Every structure is written in structure tokens, then in C-alpha cells.
Short mmCIF file of C-alpha atoms in Angstrom, two decimals:
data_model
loop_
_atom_site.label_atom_id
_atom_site.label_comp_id
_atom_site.label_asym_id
_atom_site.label_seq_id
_atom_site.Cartn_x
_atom_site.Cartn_y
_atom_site.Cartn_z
CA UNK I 1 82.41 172.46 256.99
CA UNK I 2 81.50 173.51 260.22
CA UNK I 3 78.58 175.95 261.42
CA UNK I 4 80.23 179.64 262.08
CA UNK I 5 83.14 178.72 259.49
CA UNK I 6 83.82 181.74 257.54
CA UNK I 7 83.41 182.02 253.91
CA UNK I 8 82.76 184.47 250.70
CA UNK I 9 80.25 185.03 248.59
CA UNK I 10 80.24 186.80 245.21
CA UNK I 11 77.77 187.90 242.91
CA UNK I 12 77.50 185.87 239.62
CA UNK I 13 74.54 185.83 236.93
CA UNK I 14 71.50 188.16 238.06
CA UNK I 15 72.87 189.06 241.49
CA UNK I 16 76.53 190.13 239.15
CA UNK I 17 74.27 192.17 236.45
CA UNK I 18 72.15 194.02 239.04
CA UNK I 19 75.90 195.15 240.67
CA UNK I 20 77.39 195.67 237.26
CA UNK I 21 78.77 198.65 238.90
CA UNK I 22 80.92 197.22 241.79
CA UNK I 23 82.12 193.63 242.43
CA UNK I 24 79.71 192.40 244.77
CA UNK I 25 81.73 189.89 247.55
CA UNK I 26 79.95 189.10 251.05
CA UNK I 27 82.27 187.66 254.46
CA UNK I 28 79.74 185.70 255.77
CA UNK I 29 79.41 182.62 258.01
CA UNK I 30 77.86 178.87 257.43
CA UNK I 31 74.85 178.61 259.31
CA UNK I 32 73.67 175.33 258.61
CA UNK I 33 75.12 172.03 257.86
CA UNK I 34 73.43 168.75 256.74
CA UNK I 35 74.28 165.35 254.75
CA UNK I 36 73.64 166.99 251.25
CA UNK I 37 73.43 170.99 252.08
CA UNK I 38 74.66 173.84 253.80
CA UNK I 39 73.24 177.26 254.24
CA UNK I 40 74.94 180.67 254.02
CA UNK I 41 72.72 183.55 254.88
CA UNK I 42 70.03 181.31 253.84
CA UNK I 43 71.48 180.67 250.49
CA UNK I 44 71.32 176.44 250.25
CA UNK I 45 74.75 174.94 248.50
CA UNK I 46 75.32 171.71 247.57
CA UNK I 47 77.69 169.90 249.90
CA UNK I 48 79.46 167.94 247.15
CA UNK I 49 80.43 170.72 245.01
CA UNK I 50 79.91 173.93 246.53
CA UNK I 51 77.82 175.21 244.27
CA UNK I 52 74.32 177.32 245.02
CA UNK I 53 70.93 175.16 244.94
CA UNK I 54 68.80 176.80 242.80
CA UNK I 55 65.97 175.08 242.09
CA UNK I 56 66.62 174.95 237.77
CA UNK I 57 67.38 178.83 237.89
CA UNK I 58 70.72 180.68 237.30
CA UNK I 59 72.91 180.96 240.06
CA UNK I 60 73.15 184.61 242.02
CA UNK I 61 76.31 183.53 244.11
CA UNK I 62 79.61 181.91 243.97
CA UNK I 63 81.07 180.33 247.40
CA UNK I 64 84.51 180.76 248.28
CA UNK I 65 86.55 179.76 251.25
CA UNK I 66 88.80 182.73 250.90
CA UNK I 67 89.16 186.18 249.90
CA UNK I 68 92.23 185.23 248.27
CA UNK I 69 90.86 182.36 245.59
CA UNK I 70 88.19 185.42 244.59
CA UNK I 71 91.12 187.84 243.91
CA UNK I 72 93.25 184.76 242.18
CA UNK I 73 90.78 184.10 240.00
CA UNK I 74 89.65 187.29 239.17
CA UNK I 75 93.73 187.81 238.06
CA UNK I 76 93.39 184.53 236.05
CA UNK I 77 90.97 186.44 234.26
CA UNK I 78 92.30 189.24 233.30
CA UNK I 79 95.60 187.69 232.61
CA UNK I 80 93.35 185.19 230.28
CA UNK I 81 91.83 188.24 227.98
CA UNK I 82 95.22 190.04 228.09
CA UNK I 83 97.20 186.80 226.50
CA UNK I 84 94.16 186.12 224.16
CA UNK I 85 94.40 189.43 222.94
CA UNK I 86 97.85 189.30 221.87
CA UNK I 87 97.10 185.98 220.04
CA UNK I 88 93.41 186.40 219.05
CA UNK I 89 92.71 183.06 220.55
CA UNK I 90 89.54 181.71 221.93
CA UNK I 91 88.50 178.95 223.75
CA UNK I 92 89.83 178.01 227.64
CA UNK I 93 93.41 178.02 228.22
CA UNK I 94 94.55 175.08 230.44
CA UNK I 95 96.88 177.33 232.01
CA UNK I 96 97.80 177.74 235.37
CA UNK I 97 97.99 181.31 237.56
CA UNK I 98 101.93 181.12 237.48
CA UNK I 99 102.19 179.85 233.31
CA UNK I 100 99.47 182.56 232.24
CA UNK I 101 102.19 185.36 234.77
CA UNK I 102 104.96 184.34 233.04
CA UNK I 103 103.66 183.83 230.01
CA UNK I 104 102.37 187.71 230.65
CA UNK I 105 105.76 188.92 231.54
CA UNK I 106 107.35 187.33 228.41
CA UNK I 107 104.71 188.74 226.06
CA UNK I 108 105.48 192.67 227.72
CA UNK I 109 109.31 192.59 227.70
#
């Protein structure tokens, strides 16, 4: 991770609730590195995991190094409910983005 690298936020927890309206997602730009954070529009995240530091409260936003991993896993989802609705299942599917697509396109022939 370099300074200026571009990235994407979106809104999760709070930050998601108070946009319940829209799907909140930010192109923005690291603008500080160190050993153990970085900063992205003054939002601190962990350099080991990504995640946001938050001091013991919930998370407002979700890094992402691409547009595309947002819209991927926002398909994921949907393909997720769609399948467990056809099964009533619960519980995480260790599934991948292609299994849970064809998996999808077998269940609506």
C-alpha cells in the first residue's frame, strides 16, 4: 500500500443504516501509511487485515481495492438468499461466486 493508491469504501453498520436508501461506496485515495495503519480520508485501518480501527465501536466502512470485489460480493449475496430460498437453508454456504452461478442456473432451468 502506497500513499495516493486508489481504493473503495462502503458503508457497513451505522454509516449502511443511515444510507438505507442507496448503497453508499466512496473512490477515494490512501493518505497515510505506517507499520500498523493506514488512513483513508482519515478513516485509520488496520494494516494486517484491512479492516477499520474503531476504537471497540461498530465499524461504518468496509475497504476495498476495487469496485469490482464490492459488486462480486454484493452478487454472492444475492445469489446466497436466492439458493437458500429454494432450500430453506441457513447458515454460510462455503460456496464459491462460480458454484453458487451455476448452482443458480441449475435451480432456474
Amino acid at each position: 500500500m502506497n500513499i495516493g493508491d486508489k481504493v473503495y469504501l462502503k458503508a457497513v453498520g451505522n454509516m449502511a443504516v443511515k444510507y438505507k436508501d442507496q448503497l453508499l461506496i466512496k473512490e477515494s485515495k490512501i493518505t497515510k501509511v505506517g507499520r500498523k495503519y493506514f488512513e483513508v480520508d482519515g478513516v485509520k485501518f488496520k494494516m494486517e487485515n484491512k479492516e477499520q480501527e474503531t476504537g471497540g465501536y461498530t465499524a461504518d466502512w468496509k475497504l476495498y481495492f476495487s469496485k469490482q470485489e464490492i459488486l462480486d460480493e454484493q452478487e454472492f449475496q444475492k445469489l446466497e438468499r436466492d439458493i437458500r430460498s429454494k432450500f430453506n437453508a441457513f447458515g454460510k454456504l462455503d460456496l464459491t461466486l462460480d458454484q453458487l452461478k451455476r448452482i443458480n442456473e441449475i435451480i432456474n432451468e
